[in-house]
Structure formats: C-alpha cells, structure tokens
Coordinates of C-alpha atoms and ligand atoms in Angstrom, one line a residue:
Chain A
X1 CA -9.3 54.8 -6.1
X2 CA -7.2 57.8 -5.5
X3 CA -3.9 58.0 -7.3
X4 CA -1.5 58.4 -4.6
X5 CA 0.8 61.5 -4.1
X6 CA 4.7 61.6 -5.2
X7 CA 6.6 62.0 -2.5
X8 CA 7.9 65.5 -1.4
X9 CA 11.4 66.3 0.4
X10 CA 11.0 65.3 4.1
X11 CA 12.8 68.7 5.3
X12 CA 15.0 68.8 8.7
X13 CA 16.8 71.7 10.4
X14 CA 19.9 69.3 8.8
X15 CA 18.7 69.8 5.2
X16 CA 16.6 73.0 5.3
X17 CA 19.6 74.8 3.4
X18 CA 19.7 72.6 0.9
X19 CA 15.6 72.4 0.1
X20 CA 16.1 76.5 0.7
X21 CA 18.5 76.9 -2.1
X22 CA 16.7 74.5 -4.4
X23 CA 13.6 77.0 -4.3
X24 CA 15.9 80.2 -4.8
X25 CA 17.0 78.0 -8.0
X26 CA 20.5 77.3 -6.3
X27 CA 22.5 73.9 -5.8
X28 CA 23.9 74.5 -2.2
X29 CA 25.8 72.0 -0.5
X30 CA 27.8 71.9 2.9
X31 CA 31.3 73.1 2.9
X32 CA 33.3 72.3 5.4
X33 CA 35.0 75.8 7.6
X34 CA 37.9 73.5 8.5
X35 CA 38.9 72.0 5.0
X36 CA 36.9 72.7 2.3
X37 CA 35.4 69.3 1.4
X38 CA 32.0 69.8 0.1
X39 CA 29.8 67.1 1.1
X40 CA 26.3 65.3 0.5
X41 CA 24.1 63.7 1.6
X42 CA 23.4 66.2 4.3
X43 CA 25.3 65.7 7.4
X44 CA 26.1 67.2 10.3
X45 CA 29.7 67.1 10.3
X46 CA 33.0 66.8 8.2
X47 CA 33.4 63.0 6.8
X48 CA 36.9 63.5 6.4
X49 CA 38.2 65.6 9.5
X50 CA 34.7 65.9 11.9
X51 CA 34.9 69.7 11.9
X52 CA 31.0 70.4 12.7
X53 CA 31.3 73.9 11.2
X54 CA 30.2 74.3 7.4
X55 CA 28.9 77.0 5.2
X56 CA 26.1 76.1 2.5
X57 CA 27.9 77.3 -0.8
X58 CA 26.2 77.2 -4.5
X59 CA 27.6 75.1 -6.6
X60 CA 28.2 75.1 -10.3
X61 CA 25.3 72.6 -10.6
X62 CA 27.4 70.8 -13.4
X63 CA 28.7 67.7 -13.8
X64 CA 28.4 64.4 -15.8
X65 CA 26.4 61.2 -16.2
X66 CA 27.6 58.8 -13.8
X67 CA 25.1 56.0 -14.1
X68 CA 21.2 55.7 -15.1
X69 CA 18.5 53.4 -14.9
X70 CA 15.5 53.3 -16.4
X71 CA 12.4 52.3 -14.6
X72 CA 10.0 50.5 -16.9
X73 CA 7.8 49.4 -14.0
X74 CA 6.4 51.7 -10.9
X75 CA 7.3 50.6 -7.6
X76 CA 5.5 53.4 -6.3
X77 CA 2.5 53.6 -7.9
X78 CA 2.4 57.2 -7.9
X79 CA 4.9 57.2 -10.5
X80 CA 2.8 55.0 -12.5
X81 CA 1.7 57.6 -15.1
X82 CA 4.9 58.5 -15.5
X83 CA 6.8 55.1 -16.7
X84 CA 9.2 55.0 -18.1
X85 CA 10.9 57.4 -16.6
X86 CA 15.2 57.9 -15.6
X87 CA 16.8 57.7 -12.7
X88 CA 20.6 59.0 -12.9
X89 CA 23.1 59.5 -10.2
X90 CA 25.2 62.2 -11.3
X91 CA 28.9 63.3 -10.6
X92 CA 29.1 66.6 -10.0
X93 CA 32.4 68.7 -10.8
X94 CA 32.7 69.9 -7.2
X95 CA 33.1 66.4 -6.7
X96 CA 29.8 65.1 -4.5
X97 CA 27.2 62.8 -6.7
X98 CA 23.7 63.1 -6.3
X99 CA 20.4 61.5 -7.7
X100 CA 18.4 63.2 -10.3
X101 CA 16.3 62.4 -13.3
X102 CA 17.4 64.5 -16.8
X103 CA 14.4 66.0 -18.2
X104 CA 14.1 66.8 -21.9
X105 CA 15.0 64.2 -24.4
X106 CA 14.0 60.4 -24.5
X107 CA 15.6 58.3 -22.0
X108 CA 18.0 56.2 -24.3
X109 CA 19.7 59.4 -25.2
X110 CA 20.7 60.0 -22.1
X111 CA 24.7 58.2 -21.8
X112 CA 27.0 57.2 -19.2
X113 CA 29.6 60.3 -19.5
X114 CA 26.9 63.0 -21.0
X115 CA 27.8 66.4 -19.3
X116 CA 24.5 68.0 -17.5
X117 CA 23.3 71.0 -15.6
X118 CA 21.0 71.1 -13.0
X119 CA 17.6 72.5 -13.0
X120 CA 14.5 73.0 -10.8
X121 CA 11.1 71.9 -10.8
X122 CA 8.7 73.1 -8.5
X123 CA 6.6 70.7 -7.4
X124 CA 4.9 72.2 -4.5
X125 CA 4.3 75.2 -3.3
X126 CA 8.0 76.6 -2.4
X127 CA 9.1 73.0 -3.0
X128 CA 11.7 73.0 -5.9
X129 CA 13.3 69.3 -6.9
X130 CA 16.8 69.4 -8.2
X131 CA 16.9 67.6 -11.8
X132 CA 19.0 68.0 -14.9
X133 CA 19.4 69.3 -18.3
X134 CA 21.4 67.5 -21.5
X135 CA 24.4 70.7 -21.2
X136 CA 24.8 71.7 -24.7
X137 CA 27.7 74.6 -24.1
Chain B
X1 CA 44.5 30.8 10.5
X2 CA 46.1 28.3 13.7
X3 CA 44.5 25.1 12.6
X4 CA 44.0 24.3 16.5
X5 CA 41.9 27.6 16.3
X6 CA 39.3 26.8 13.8
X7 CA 35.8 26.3 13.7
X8 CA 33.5 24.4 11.3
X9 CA 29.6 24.0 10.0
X10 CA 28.2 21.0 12.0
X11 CA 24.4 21.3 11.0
X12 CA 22.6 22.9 8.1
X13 CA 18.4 23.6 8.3
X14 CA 16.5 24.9 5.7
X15 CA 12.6 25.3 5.6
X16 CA 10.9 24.8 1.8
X17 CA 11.2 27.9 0.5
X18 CA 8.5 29.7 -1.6
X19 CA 4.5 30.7 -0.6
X20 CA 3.7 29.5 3.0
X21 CA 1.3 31.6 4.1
X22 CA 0.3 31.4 7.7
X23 CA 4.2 31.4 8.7
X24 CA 5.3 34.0 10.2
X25 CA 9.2 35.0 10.7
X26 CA 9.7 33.6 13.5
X27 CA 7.9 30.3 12.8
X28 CA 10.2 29.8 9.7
X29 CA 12.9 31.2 12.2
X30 CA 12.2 28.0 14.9
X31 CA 11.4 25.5 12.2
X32 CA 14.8 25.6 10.5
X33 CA 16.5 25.4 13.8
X34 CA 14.9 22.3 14.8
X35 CA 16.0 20.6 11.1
X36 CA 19.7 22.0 11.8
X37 CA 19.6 20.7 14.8
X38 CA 18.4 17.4 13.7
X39 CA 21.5 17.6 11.1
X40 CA 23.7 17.8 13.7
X41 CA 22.4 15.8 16.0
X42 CA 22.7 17.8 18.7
X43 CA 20.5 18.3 21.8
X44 CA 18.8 21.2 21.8
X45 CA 20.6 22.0 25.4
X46 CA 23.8 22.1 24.0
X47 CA 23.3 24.7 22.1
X48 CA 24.7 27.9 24.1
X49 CA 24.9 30.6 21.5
X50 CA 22.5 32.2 19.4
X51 CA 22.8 34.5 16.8
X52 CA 20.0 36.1 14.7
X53 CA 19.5 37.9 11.4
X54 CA 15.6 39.9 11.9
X55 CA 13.7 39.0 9.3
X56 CA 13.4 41.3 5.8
X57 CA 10.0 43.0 7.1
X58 CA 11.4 43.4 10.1
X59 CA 14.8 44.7 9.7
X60 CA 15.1 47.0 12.6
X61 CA 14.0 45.1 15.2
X62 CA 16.9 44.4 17.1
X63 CA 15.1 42.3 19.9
X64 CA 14.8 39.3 17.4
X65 CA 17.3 37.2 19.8
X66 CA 15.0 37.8 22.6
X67 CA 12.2 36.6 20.9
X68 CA 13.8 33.5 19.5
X69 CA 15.7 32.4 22.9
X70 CA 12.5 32.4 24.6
X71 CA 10.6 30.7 21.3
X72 CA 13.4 28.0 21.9
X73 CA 14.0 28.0 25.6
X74 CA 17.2 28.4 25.3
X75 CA 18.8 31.3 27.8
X76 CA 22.3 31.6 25.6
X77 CA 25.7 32.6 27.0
X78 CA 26.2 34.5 23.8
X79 CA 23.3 35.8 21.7
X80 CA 22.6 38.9 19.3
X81 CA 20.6 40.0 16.1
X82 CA 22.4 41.4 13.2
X83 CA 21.1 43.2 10.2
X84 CA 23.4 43.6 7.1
X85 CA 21.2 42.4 4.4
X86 CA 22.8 39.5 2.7
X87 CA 25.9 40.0 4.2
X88 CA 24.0 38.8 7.9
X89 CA 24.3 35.1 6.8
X90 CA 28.3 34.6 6.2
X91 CA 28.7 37.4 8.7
X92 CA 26.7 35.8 11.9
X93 CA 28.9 32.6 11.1
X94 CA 31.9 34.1 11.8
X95 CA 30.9 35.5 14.3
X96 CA 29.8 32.3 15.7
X97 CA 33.4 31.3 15.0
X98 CA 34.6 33.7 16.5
X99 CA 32.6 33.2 20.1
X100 CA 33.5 29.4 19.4
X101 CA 37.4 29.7 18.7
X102 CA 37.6 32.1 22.1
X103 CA 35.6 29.7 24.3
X104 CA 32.8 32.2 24.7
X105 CA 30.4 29.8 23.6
X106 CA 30.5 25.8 22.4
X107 CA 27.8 25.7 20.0
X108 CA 26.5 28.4 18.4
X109 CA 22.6 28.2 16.5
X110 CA 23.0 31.0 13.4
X111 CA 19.0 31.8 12.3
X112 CA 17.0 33.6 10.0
X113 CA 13.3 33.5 9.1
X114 CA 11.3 35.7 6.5
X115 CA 8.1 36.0 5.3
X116 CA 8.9 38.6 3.1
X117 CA 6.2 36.4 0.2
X118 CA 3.3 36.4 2.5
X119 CA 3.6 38.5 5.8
X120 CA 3.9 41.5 6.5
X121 CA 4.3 44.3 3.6
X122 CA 7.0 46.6 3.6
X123 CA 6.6 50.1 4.1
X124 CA 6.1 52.2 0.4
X125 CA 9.9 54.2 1.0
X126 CA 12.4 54.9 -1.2
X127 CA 14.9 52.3 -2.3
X128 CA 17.1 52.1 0.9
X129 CA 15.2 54.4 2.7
X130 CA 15.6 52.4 6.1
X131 CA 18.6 54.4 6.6
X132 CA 17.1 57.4 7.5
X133 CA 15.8 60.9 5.8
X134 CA 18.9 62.3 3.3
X135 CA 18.3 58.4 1.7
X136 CA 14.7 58.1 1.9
X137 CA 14.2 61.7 0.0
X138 CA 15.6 59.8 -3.2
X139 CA 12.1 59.0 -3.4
X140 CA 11.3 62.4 -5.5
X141 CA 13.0 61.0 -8.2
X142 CA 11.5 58.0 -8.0
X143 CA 14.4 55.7 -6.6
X144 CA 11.8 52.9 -5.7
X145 CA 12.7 49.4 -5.7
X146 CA 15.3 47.2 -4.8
X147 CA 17.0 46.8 -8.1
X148 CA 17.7 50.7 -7.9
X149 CA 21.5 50.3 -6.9
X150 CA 22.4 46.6 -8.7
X151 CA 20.7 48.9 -11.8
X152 CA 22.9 51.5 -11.1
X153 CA 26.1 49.5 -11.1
X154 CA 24.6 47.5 -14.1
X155 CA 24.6 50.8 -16.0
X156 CA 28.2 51.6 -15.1
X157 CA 29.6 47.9 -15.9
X158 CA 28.2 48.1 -19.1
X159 CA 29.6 51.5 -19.8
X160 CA 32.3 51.6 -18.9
X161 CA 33.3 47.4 -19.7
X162 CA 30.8 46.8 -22.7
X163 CA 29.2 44.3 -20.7
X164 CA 26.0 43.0 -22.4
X165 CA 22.3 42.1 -22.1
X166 CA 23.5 38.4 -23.4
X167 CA 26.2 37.7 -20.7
X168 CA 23.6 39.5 -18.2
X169 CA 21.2 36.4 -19.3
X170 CA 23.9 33.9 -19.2
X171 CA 23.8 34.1 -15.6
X172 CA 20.2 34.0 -15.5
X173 CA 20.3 30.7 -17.5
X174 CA 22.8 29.2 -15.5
X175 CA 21.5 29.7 -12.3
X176 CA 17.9 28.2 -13.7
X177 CA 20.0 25.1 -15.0
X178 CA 21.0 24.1 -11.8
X179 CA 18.1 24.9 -9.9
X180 CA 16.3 23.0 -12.7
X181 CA 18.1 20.0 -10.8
X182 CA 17.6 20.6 -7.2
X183 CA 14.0 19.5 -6.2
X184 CA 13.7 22.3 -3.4
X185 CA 14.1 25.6 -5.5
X186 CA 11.2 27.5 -6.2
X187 CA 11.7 27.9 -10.2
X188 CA 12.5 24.7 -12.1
X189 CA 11.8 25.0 -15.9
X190 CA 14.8 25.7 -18.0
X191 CA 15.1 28.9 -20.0
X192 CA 17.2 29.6 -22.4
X193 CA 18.6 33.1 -23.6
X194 CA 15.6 34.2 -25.9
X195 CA 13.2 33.7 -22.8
X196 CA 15.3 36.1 -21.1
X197 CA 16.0 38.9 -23.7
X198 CA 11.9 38.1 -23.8
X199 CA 11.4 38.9 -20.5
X200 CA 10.2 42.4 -19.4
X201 CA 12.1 44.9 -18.7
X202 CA 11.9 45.9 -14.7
X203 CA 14.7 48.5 -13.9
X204 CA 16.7 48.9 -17.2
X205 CA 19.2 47.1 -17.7
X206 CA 17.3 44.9 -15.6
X207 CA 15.0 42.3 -17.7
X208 CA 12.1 40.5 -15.0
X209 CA 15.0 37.0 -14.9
X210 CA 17.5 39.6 -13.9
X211 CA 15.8 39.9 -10.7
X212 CA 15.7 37.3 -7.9
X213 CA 12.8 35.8 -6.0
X214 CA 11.0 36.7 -3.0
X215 CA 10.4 34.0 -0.9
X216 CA 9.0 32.8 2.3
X217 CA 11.5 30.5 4.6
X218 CA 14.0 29.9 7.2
X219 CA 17.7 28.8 7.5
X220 CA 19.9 27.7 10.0
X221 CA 24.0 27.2 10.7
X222 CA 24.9 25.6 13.6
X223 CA 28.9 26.2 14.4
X224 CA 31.3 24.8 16.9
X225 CA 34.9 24.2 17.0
X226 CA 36.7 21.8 14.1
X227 CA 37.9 19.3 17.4
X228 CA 34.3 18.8 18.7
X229 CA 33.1 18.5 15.1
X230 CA 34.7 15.4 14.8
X231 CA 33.1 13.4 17.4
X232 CA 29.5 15.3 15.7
X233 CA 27.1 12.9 13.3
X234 CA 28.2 15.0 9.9
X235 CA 31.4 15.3 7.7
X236 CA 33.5 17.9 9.0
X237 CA 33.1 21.1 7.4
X238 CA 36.1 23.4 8.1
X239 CA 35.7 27.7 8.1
X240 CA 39.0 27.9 6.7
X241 CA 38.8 31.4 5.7
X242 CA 36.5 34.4 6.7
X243 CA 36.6 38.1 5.6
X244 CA 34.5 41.0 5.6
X245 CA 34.2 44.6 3.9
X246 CA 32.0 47.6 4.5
X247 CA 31.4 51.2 2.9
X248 CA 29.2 53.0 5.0
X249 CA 29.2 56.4 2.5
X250 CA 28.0 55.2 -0.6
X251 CA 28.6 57.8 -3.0
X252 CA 31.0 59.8 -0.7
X253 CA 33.4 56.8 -2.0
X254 CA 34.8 57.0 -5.6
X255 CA 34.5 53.2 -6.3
X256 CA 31.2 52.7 -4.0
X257 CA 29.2 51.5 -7.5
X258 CA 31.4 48.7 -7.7
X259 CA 31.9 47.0 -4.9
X260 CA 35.5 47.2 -3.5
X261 CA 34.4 46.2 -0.2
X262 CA 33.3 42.9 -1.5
X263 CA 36.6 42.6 -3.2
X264 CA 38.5 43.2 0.2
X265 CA 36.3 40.6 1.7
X266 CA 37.3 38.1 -0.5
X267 CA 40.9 39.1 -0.1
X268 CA 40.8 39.0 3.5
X269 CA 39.0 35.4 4.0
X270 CA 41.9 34.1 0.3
X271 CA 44.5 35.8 2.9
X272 CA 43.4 33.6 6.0
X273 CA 42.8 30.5 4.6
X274 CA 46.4 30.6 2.6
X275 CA 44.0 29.8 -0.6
X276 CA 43.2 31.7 -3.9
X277 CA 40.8 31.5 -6.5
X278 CA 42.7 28.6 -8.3
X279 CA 41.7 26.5 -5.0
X280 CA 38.2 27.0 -5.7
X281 CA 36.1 23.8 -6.6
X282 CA 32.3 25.6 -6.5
X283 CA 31.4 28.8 -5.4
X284 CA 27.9 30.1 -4.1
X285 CA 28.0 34.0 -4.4
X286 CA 24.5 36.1 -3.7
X287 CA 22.9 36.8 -6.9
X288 CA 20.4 39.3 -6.1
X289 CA 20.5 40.5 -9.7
X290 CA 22.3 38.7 -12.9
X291 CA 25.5 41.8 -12.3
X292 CA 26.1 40.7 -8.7
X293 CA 27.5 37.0 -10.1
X294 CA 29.5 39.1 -12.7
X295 CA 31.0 41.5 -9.8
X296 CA 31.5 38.6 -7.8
X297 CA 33.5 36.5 -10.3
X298 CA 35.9 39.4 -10.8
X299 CA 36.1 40.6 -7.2
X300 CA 37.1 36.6 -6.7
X301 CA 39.8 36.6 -8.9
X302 CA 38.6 34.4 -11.3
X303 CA 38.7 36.8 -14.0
X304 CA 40.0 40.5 -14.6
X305 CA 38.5 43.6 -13.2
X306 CA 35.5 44.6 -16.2
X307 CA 36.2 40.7 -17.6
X308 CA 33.4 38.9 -15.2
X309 CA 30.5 39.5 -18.3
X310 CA 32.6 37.3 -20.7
X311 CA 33.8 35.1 -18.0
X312 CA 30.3 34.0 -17.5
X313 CA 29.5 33.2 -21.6
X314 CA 29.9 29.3 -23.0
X315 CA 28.1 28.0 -19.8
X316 CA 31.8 28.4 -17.7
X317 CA 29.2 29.0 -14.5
X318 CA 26.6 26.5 -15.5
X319 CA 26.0 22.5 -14.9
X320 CA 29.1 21.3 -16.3
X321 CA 31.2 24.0 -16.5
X322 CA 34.6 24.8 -15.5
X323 CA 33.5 27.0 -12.0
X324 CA 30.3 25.5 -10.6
X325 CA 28.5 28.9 -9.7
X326 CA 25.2 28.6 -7.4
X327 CA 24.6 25.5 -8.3
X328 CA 21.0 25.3 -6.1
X329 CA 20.2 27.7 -8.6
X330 CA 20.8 31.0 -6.3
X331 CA 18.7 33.9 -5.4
X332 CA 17.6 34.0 -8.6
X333 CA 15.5 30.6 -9.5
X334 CA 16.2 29.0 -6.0
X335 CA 14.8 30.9 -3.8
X336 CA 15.3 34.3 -1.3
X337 CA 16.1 33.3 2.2
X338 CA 19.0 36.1 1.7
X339 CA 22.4 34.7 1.7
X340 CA 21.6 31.7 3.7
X341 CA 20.9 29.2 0.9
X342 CA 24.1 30.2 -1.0
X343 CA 25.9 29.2 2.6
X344 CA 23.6 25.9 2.7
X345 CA 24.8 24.7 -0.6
X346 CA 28.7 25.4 -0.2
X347 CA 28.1 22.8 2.8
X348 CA 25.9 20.5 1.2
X349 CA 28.5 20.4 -1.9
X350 CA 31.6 20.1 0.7
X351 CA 29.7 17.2 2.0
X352 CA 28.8 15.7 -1.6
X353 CA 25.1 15.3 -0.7
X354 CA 23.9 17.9 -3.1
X355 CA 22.4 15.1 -5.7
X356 CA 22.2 15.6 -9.6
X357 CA 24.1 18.8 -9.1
X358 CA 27.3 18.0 -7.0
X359 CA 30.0 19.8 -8.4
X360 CA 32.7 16.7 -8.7
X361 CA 35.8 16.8 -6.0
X362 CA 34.7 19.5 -4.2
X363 CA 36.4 20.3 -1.4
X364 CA 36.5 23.9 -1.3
X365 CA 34.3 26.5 -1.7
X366 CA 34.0 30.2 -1.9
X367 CA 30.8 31.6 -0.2
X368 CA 30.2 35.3 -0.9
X369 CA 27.3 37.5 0.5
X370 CA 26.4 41.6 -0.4
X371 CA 23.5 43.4 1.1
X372 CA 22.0 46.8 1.9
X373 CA 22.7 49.7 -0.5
X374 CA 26.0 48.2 -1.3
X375 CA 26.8 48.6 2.0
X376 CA 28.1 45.1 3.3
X377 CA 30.2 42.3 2.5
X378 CA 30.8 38.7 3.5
X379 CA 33.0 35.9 2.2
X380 CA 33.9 32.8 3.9
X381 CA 36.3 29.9 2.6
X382 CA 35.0 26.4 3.8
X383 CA 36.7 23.1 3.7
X384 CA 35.7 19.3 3.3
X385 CA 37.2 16.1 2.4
X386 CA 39.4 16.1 5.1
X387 CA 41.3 19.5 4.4
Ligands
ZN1 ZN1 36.5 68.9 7.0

C-alpha cells in the first residue's frame, strides 16, 4: 500500500498572490483600493462595499490563538504518521483569521490567547504553507 | 403569527435508522414517505407539494425533487431540494408552511433519505470543502473531519467559559439515557461519565461519545394548514413559531465560532409564536457534538450566554430532569438522519405517543437545527394539546 500524499494548495488566478507571497516568505492578503478592509479567504471583491479593486499587501503575520484542536485521529490518512498533530485558527492583528498549525512545542502548550508569528514551510517545490511560531518578543 | 394563518405537522415517517445496506438514498427517501403518509392518513394524491433535502453523499445534487416526484408519481404544484445541513429539516417545514399558509400548495410531503452508513463514500476533502477551493485548501493543515468546526468552538467555550470535559460528558449521558428508552435508536446501553472520560479522544476536546452517529435512514414531515388538520386522523400539531439565521462568512464575522445566527433563529421563531423559553415543556436541538446541546441551551435562553456547560450538570437535560433535552436520545445515541429525528420527536412528544420517555404535559416544544460549517440555522416552536 502506498501512503497517500498530503494535500497541496489547489492554486487559482484568485489565490496565486497569496500562494506567491507564501514562497517569497510573506503573509499577503487582499486589501481593498476602495476602503482598506483586508480580507480572507480569497475573494474577488470587497465583503463590505463590493469594490473589485484590491492590492495584495504583507502583513505583520502576527496575531493570537483564537481556538485549536487537536486531532488525535487521521481523517486523512495521509496525516496518519503525523497524529497528534494541531490545528489552530488564528486571529490575526490586521484583523482576518486564518487556519494554521503552530509548530515547535507539544500541543498542550499551545493556549487559547498565546500570541504567534507566522512561518513557512516548504512543502513542495515552490510550495510554501503558512504555519506559526509560539512569539516570544 | 394570525392564528387563521398557521400551519401544522399532520404526519411523521421515519425508516429504522442504523446499517441497511442495499438502501440507497432514495429508497430510504420513498420508504419514509409512504409511513408519513400512512400517519396522516392521507392519499398519496393529495399530496401537492414536495420538498427535498439531497441526501449527505449527495449534497449537491440539486435535481433530488425530480428524482423523487417521479419515484412517487406525484407531478407537485410546488416542489424543490434544499441543502443546509441540519438546518434542511426545520427549514423545508417552514417552507412548507409557508406554500401552505399562501395557498400555493395544500399538502406539502418534506423528505430526506441517506445512506451516509452504507452507500456511497464521500469524497477524502477537507472539512467543509464542498464549498469550493479557498475552504477546501484547509486541507494542508490537516482540517479533515467533521468535528473540525464543533472542535473549534469547543476550544473557545472552554477558554473563554471554563466549560469542562465533565459537563461535555453530561450531555453525552443524557442523551444515551433517553435513547436507552426509545426502542428505535441505534445505541441503547447506558453510560455513565467514566465511560465517557474513557472514551478516546477523536478531535480534542472531542472524546469518541462526543461525536454523533452515522446512520443509514429516511424521514418524512407532511404539512398543511391548522383548519384542514383538524378534520386529518392525528392530534393537531400547531407550527406556532418559525425562525431562521445564517452566516455565510465564517470567520469574516467576529462571533461566527459561536453561533449567533442560531441564537437569532431562536429569537425570531420565541418572537412569532409570542412564547419564550419559560414556555418550553421539551426541546429537541441537533446534537452533532456534546457542545452544540450546550450552545443550544444558551442561545434558547434557558441559561446565560457561557452558563450552558453548568446548565447541563445534575441530569437538568436527562430522563427526569427539569428541561427534557432530546429525549429519543439525539444525534448522538439515536441516530443521524440530520435534523429530522429531533423534528420527529418534538411531534411525537406534542402528541404524547413517545412511550417510556414522554416528557409529562408537553405541549410545547422547541425544535432547533445547525448545519454546514456553522453556516445555517433553524428553530421552529410547535404546539399540542389544543394550544
Ligand atoms: Zn471595500
């Protein structure tokens, strides 16, 4: 039996920027031309006033904690080997929140609150995944 | 609502729930019509609406209607297929209430069948992934599963209110004493609290009797208006209330994690009935996981907002207890034909057929359904004993 492959970003002319800046080792997300509110998940236009114009801007790539999970069992079994493993949606200080896993310490360190700072893991060839780091500054 | 106006439950169906291989979803789908219809008594001729929730496996296909008019030979004034998880259920009865009440149809045939147990598998995407590529590419950090989001508001509840593993297992013991009482649910042995802190963990905080079932079966709700329900074979069971919520953007909305929309939905349907949570004799709220009772409870105004994990300790929920909560046993140790059951018991209870387990005087209850990645809400008020 083969052990199946993790999944890899499914990449769009929507979300190339985004999968762009995570292999140049940047958080970009859309900003909106018409009033500023940075959004995610990708979209093609403003949530809040449908402006369709939007410039992908780096972001701190800091935030907190917002919630986590920890999955003791692998629904895909390509995670398998890697149970268990985190899952944490985090709340970024530009204000969008995004999924991520923290990397580093065992998983019941990681708390509800715990400020973090994003990080990139190459998992292809010029694929880079978005996680996080414990921020100790 | 104009009492005049109102519509009401005339016939319940419900297929055994559980392992039935060989059914498919739209054999469960046509078997649990004809028992409704039987309920009611009705001919299948008079039935001039149809509305249809696609089965689990097949949640996109929109045509379901189609397919089950012609299954039935019934060519409806009013049909459609609906998919909003376990929302569809509450939500396809009002709007058979709603096509009733107006005249656009007289008796509407709500249905649902799923082999989600033994047909056809699911594709391997990421937890919610059916709504398209920005949701499925959660899958690189492993969001797999359906307990991902009830996890995820699990995790917040108990941060931020101190809820705890044992209230999390109340719930879970509970539901398992009532359905220890109700011959048709698919898990009947008792557990205590011990068995569940023994259980494995799935999705932390999720323990394995944190988690409902997956089942095989159908359901049907057949609705007309409250005057023709009177001359009909059943006690008249009165929609007194309905209400629904929605949040389409997920994390785009500050609160998404806990479920206002649920709480709006439940407002909306207290609102129209001119009833509140004091009104409430029993109340059958979809329990995917032990945390969506707890949600529930407090978005229902029986407790405080971050108050629902205590609420549910001392057996308040349980056989016996102060507010009868799924008593068939819910999605948890009943069985998973999503949302339906929960529906099937509140009338069952309003009509006091529900054996060992009916909730004493009941003559209202508060039916609440929650599906796709916290996405949709229903909650629906229903009457009997006259009211
Ligand atoms: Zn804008």
């Amino acid at each position: 039996m083969t052990t199946p492959e993790k999944p890899i970003p499914t990449v769009t002319d929507e979300n190339r920027p985004f999968w762009d800046g995570c292999a140049a080792g940047e958080l970009r997300m859309q900003r909106c031309a018409s009033c500023s509110h940075v959004r995610y998940p990708v979209q093609p236009l403003c949530p809040k006033c449908l402006d369709d114009s939007a410039e992908w801007t780096a972001l701190s790539g800091r935030g907190e904690v917002f919630a986590k999970v920890i999955y003791q069992r692998a629904f895909n079994p390509a995670f398998a080997a890697d149970v268990p493993y985190n899952l944490v949606l985090v709340q970024l200080d530009e204000g969008p929140r995004m999924y991520g896993n923290v990397v580093g310490p065992a998983d019941d360190g990681i708390r509800v609150g715990a400020a973090v700072a994003v990080c990139f893991d190459e998992v292809a060839e010029g694929v880079s995944v978005p996680r996080f780091r414990l921020a100790t500054d | 609502m104009n009492p005049s106006r109102r519509a009401a439950i005339v016939g319940v169906g419900l297929t055994p729930q559980g392992k039935l291989p060989g059914s498919t979803n739209l054999s469960l789908e046509t078997d649990a019509f004809k028992t409704a219809l039987a309920d009611s008594g009705l001919a299948k001729d008079d039935i001039d609406g149809l509305l249809s929730e696609p089965g689990t496996t097949d949640m996109h296909w929109a045509l379901d209607y189609l397919r089950l008019g012609r299954a039935l030979g019934i060519n409806p004034k009013y049909t459609g297929s609906f998919a909003m998880g376990g929302a569809t259920a509450g939500n396809l009865v009002q709007l058979a209430a709603m096509a009733v009440t107006s005249g656009m149809a007289e008796y509407v045939a709500c249905c649902f069948g799923d082999a989600a147990k033994t047909g056809k598998r699911r594709p391997l995407q990421a937890a919610g992934g059916y709504l398209g590529v920005e949701t499925a590419n959660n899958g690189v950090w492993g969001a797999f599963g359906a307990a991902t989001w009830s996890a995820i508001t699990a995790s917040r509840h108990m941060a931020l209110y101190g809820t705890t593993d044992d209230q999390l297992g109340e719930v879970a013991v509970s539901a398992r004493a009532f359905a220890a009482m109700n011959p048709a649910a698919m898990m009947r042995n008792p557990i205590t609290l011990e068995d569940h802190h023994a259980s494995k963990m799935i999705v932390e905080p999720f323990r394995l009797l944190d988690c409902c079932l997956v089942s095989d079966g159908g359901a049907c709700v057949i609705v007309t208006t409250a005057e023709r329900a009177r001359d009909l074979r059943q006690p008249v069971i009165t929609i007194a209330g309905m209400g629904q919520g929605f949040i389409t953007q997920d994390h785009e909305c500050e609160e998404w994690w806990y479920g206002p929309h649920q709480k709006a939905a439940m407002d909306r349907a207290y609102a129209m009935a001119g009833l509140g949570p004091q009104d409430v004799d029993v109340a059958e709220l979809y329990d995917n996981f032990t945390i969506s009772t707890i949600l529930w409870l407090e978005h229902a105004g029986f407790c405080k907002v971050g108050e629902g994990g205590p609420f549910v300790q001392g057996g308040r929920i349980g056989p016996g207890g102060e507010l009868p909560v799924n008593t068939h046993g819910g999605h948890l140790s009943a069985g998973h034909p999503q949302g339906w059951w929960t529906l099937i018991e509140a009338v069952e209870q309003l009509r006091g057929a529900s054996g060992d387990r009916q909730a004493p005087d009941a003559e209202v209850a508060l039916v609440g359904g929650r599906g796709l990645v916290l996405n949709t809400a229903s909650a629906l008020l229903l009457t009997g004993g006259g009211r």
